[in-house]
Short mmCIF file of N, CA and C in Angstrom, two decimals:
data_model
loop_
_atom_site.label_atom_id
_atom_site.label_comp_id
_atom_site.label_asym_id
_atom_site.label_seq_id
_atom_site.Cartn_x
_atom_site.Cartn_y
_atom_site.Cartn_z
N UNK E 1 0.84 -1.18 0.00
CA UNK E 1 0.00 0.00 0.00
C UNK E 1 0.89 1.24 0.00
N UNK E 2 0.10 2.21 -0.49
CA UNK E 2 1.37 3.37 -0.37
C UNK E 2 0.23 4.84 -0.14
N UNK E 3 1.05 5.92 0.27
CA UNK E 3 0.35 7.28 0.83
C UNK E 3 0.43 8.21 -0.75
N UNK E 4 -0.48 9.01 -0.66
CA UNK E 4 -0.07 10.34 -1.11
C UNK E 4 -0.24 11.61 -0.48
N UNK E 5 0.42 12.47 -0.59
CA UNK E 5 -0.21 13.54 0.30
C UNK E 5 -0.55 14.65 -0.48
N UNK E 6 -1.32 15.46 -0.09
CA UNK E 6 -2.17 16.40 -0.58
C UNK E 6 -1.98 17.71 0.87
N UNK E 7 -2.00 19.09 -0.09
CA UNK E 7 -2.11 19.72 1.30
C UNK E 7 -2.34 20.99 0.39
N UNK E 8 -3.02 22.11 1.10
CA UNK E 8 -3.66 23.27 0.14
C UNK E 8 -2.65 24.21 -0.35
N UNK E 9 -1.44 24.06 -0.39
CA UNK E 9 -0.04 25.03 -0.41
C UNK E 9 0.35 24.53 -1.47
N UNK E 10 0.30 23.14 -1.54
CA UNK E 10 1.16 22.10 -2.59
C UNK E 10 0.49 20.89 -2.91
N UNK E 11 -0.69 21.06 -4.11
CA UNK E 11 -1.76 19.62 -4.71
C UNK E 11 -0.90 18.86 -5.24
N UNK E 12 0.27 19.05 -5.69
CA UNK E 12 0.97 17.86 -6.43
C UNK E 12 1.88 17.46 -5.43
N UNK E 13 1.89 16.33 -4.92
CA UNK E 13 2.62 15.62 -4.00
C UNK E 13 3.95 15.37 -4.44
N UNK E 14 4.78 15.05 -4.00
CA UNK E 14 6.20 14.67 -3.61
C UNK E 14 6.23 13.21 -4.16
N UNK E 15 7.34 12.49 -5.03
CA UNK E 15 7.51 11.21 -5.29
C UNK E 15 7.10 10.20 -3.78
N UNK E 16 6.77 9.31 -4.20
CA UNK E 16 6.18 8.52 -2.53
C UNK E 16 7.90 7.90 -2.54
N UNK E 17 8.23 7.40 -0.80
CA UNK E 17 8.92 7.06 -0.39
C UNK E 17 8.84 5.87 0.41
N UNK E 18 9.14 4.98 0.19
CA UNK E 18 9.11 3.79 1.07
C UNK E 18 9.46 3.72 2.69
N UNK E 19 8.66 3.39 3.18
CA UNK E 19 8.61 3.44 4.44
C UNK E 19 8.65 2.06 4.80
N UNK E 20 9.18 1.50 5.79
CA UNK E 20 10.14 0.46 6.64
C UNK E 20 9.59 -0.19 7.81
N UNK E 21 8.64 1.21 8.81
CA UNK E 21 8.56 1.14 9.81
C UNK E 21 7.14 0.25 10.08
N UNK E 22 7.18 -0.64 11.28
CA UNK E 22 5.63 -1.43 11.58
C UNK E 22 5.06 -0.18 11.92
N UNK E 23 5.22 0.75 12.77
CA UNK E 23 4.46 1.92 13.38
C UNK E 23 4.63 3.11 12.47
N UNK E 24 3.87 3.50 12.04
CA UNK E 24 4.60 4.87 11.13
C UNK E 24 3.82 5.71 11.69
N UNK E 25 4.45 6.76 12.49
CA UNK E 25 3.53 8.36 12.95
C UNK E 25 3.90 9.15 11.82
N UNK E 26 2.53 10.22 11.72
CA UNK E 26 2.47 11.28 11.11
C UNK E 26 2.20 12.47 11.74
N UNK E 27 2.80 13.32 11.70
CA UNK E 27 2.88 14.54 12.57
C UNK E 27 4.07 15.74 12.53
N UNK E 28 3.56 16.92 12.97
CA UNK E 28 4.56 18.11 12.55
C UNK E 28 5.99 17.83 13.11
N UNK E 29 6.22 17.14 14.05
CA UNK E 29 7.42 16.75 15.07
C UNK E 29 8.15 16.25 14.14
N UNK E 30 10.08 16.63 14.56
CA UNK E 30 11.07 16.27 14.08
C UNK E 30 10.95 14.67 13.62
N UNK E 31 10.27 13.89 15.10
CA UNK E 31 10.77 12.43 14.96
C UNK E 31 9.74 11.48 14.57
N UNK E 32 8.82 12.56 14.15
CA UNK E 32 7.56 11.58 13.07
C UNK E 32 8.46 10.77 11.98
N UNK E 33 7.53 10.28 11.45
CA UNK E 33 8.23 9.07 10.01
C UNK E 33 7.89 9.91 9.08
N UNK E 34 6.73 10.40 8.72
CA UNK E 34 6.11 11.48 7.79
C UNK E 34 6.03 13.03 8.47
N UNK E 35 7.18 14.00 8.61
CA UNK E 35 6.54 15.33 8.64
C UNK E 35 5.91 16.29 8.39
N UNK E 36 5.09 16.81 8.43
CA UNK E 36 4.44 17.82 7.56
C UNK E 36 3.94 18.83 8.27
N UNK E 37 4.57 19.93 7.47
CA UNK E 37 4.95 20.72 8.36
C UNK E 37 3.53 21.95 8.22
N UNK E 38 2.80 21.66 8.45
CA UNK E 38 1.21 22.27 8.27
C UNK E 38 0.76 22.87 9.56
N UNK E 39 0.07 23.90 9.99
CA UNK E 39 -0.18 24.10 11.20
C UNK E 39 -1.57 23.77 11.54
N UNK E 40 -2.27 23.23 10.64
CA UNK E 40 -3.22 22.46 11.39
C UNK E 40 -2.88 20.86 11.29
N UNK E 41 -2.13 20.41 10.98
CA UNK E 41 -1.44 18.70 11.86
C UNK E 41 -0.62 18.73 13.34
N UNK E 42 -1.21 17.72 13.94
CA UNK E 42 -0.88 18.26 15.22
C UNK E 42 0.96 17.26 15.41
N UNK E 43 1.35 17.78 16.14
CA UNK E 43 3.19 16.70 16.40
C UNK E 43 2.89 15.88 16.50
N UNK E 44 2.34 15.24 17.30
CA UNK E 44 2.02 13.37 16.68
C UNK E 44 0.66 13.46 15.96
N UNK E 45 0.63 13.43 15.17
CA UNK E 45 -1.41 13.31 14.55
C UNK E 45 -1.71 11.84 14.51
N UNK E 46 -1.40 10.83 14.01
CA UNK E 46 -2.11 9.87 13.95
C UNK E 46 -1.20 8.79 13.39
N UNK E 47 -1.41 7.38 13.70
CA UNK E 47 0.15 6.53 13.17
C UNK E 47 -0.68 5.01 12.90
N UNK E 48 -0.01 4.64 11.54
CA UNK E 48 -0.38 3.84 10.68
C UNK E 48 0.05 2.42 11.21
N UNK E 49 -0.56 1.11 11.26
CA UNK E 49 0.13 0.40 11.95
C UNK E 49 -0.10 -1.09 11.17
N UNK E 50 1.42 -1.54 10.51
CA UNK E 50 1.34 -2.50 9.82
C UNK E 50 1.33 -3.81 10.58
N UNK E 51 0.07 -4.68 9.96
CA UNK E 51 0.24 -6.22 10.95
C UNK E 51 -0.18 -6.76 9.64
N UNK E 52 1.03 -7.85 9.28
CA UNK E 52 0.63 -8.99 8.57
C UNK E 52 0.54 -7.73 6.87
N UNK E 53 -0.38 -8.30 6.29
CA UNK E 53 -0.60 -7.77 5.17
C UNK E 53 -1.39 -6.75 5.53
N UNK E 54 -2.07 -6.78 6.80
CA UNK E 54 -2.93 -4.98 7.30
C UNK E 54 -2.46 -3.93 7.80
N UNK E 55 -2.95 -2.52 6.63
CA UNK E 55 -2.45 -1.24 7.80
C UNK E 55 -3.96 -0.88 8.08
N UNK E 56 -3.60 -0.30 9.53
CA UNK E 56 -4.27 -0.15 10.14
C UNK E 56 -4.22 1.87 10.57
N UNK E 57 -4.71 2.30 10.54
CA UNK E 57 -4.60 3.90 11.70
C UNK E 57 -5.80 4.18 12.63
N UNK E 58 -4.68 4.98 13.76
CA UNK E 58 -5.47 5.49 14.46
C UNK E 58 -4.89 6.85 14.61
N UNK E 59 -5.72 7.86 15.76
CA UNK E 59 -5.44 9.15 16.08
C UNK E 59 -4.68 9.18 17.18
N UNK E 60 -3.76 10.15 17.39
CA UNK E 60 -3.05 9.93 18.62
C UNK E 60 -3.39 11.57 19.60
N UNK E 61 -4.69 11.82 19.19
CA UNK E 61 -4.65 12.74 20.52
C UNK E 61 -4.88 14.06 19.33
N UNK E 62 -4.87 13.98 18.42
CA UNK E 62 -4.70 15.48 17.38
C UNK E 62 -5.51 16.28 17.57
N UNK E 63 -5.76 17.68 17.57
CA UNK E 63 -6.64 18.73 17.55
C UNK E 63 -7.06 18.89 16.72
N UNK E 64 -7.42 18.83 15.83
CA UNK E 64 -8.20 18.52 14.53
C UNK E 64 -8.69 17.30 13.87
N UNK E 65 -8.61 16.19 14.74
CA UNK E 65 -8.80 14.74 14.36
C UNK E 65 -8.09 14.15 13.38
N UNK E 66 -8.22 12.68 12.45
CA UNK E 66 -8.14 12.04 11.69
C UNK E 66 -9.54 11.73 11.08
N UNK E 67 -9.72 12.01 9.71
CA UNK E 67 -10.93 11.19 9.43
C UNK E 67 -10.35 10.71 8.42
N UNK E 68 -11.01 9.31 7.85
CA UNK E 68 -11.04 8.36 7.52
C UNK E 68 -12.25 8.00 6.33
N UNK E 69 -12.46 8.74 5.15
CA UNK E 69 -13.29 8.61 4.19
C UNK E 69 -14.30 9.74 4.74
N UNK E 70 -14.10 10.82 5.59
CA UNK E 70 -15.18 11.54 5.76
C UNK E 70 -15.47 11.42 7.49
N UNK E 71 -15.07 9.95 7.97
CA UNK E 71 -15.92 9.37 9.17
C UNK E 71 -14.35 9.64 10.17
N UNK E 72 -14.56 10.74 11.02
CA UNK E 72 -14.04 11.03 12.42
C UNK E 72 -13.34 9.37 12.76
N UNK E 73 -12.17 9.45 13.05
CA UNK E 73 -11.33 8.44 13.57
C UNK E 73 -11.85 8.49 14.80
N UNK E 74 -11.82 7.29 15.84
CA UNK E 74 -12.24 7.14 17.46
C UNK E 74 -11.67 5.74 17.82
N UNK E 75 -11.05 5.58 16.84
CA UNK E 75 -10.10 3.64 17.06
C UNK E 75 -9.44 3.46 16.29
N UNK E 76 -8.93 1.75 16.60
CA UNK E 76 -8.06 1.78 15.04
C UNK E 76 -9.06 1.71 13.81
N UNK E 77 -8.84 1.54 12.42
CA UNK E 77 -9.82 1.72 11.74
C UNK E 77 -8.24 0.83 10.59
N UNK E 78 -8.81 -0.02 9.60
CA UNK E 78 -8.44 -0.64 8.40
C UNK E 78 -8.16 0.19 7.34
N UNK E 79 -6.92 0.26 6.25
CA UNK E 79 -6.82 1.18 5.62
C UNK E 79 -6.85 0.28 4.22
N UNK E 80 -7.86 0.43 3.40
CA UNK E 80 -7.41 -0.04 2.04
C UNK E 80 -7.04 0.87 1.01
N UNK E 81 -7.23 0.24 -0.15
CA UNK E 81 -7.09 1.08 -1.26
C UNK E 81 -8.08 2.02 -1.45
N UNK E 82 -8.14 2.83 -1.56
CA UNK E 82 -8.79 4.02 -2.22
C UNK E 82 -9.52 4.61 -1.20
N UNK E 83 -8.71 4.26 0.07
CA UNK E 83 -9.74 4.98 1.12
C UNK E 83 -8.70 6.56 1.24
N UNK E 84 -9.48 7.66 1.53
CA UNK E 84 -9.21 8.77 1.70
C UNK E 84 -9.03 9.26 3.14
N UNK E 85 -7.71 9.73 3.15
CA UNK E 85 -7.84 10.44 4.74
C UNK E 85 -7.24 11.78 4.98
N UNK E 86 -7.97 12.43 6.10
CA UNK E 86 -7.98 14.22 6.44
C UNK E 86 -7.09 14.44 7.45
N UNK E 87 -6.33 14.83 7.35
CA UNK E 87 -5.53 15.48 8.74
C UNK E 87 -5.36 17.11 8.69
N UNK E 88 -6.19 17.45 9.71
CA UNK E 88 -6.40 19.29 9.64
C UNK E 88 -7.39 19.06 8.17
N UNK E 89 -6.18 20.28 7.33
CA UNK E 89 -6.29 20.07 6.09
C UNK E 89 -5.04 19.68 4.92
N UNK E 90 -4.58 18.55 5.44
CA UNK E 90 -3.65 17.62 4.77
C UNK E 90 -4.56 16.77 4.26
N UNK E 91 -4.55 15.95 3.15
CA UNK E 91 -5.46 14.58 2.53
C UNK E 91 -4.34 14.15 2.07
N UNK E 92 -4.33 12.59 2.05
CA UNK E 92 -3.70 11.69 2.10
C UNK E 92 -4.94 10.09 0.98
N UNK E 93 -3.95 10.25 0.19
CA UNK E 93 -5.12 8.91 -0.90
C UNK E 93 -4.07 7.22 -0.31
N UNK E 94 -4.67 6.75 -0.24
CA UNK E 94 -4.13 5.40 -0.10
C UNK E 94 -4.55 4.34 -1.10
N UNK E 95 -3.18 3.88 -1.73
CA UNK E 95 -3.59 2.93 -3.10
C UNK E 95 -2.62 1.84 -2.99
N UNK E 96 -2.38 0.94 -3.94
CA UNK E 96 -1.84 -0.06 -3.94
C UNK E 96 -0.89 -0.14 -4.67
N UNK E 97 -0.39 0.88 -5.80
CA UNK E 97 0.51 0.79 -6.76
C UNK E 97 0.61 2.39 -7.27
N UNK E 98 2.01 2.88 -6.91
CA UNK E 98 3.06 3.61 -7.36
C UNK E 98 2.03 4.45 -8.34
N UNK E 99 1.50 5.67 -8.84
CA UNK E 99 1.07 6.35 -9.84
C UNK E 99 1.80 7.68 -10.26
N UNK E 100 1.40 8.28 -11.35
CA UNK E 100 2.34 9.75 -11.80
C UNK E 100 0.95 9.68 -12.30
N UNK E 101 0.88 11.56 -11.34
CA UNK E 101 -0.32 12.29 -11.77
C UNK E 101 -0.35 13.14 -12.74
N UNK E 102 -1.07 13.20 -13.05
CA UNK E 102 -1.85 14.01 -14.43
C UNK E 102 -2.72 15.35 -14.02
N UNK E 103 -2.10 16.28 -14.00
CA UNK E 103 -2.55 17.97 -13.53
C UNK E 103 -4.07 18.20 -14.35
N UNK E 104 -4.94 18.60 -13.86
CA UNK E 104 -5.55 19.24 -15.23
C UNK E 104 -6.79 20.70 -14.68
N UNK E 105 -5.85 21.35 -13.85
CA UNK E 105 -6.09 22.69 -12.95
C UNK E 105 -5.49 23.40 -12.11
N UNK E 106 -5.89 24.85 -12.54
CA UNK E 106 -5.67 25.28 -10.85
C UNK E 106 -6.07 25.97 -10.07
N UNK E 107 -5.88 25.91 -8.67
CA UNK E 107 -7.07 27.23 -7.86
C UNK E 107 -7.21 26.17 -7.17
N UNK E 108 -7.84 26.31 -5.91
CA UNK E 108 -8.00 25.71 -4.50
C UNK E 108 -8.28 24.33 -5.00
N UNK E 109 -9.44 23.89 -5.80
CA UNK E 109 -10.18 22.24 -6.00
C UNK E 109 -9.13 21.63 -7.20
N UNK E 110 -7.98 22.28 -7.35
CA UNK E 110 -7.10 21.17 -8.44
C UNK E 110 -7.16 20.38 -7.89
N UNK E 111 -7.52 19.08 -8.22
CA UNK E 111 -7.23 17.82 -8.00
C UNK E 111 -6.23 17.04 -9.00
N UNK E 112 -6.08 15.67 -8.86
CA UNK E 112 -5.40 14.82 -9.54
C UNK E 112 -6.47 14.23 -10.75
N UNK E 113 -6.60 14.76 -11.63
CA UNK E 113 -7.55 14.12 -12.24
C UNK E 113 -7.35 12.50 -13.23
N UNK E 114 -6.31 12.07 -13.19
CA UNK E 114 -6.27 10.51 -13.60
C UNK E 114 -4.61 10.32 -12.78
N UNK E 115 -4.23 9.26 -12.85
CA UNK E 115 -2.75 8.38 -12.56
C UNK E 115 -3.13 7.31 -13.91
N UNK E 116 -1.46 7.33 -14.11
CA UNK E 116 -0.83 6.26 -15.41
C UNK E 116 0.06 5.44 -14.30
N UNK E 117 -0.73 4.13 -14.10
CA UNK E 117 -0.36 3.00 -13.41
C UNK E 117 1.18 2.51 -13.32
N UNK E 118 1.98 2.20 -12.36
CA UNK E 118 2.66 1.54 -12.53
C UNK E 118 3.17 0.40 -11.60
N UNK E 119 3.88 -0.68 -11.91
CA UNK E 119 3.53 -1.30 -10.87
C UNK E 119 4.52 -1.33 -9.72
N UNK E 120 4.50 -1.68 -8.51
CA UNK E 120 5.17 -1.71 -7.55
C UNK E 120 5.18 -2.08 -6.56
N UNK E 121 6.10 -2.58 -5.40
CA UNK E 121 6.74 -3.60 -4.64
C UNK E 121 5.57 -3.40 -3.63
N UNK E 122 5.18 -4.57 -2.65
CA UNK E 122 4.12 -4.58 -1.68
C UNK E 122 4.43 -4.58 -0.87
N UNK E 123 4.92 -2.83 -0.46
CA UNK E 123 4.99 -2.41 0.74
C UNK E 123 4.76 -0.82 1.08
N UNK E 124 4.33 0.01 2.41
CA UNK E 124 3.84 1.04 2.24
C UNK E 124 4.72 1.96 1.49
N UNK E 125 3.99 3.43 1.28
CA UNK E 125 5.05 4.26 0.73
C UNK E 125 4.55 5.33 0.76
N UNK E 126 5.37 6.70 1.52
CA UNK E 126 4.15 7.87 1.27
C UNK E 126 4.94 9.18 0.81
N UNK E 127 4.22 9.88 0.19
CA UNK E 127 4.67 10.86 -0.58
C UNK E 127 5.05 12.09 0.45
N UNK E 128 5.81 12.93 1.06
CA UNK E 128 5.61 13.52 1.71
C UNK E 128 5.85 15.31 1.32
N UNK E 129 5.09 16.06 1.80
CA UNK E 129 5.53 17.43 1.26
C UNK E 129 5.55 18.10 2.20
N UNK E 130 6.20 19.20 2.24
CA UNK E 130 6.61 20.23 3.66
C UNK E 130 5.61 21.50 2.87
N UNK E 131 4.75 21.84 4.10
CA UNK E 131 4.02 22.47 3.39
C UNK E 131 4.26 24.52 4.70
N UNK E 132 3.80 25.46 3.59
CA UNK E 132 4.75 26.57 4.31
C UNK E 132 3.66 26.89 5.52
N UNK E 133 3.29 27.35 6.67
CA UNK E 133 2.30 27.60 7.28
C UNK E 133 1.93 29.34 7.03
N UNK E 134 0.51 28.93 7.14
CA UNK E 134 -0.30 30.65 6.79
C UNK E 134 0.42 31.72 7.40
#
């Protein structure tokens, strides 16, 4: 499985990076796995937790929560493919295989409007971007 990140400063994410760790935190703090440097993610925000072939996340206390397709984090919660997740206002896509996005806007709602597939190794990976605060 692998991350992308999204954040309102910077829609085109950062090449994803392979990540190693069973526990992976995400949060503004030096000694997160993923930093991002956003001022609405809180220093620890929420940490991904690989068992077996499952990741899993939960919230670790954040002031702005984790949601999870829309739905407020309150446990661990299962992460598949194409599930979407909010931190502050960071978004994060979770997929299964490596993509290069395809721009096709700009102004606040650019999104990614297609990925040209490619394939890749089965293990997490997340894109990370340092984003500037307001």
């Amino acid at each position: 499985m692998f991350l992308r990140v999204y954040t309102p400063c910077e829609p085109v994410p950062a090449e994803p990076a392979a990540v190693s760790s069973p526990r992976f935190v995400i949060g503004r703090a030096a000694d997160c796995d993923l930093q991002l440097s956003h001022p609405t993610v809180s220093r620890r925000h929420c940490e991904i937790t690989q068992c077996e072939e499952d990741l899993t996340i939960r919230d670790l206390g954040s002031s702005n929560g984790t949601y999870l397709n829309g739905h407020l984090v309150t446990h661990e919660q299962l992460l598949r493919d194409g599930d979407k997740l909010t931190l502050g206002m960071v978004f994060l896509e979770v997929f299964e295989a490596i993509s290069e996005p395809v721009i096709v806007g700009r102004g606040d709602d650019e999104r990614i409007a297609a990925h040209r597939s490619q394939p890749a190794e089965a293990s997490l990976a997340v894109a990370g971007v340092e984003a500037t605060p307001y």
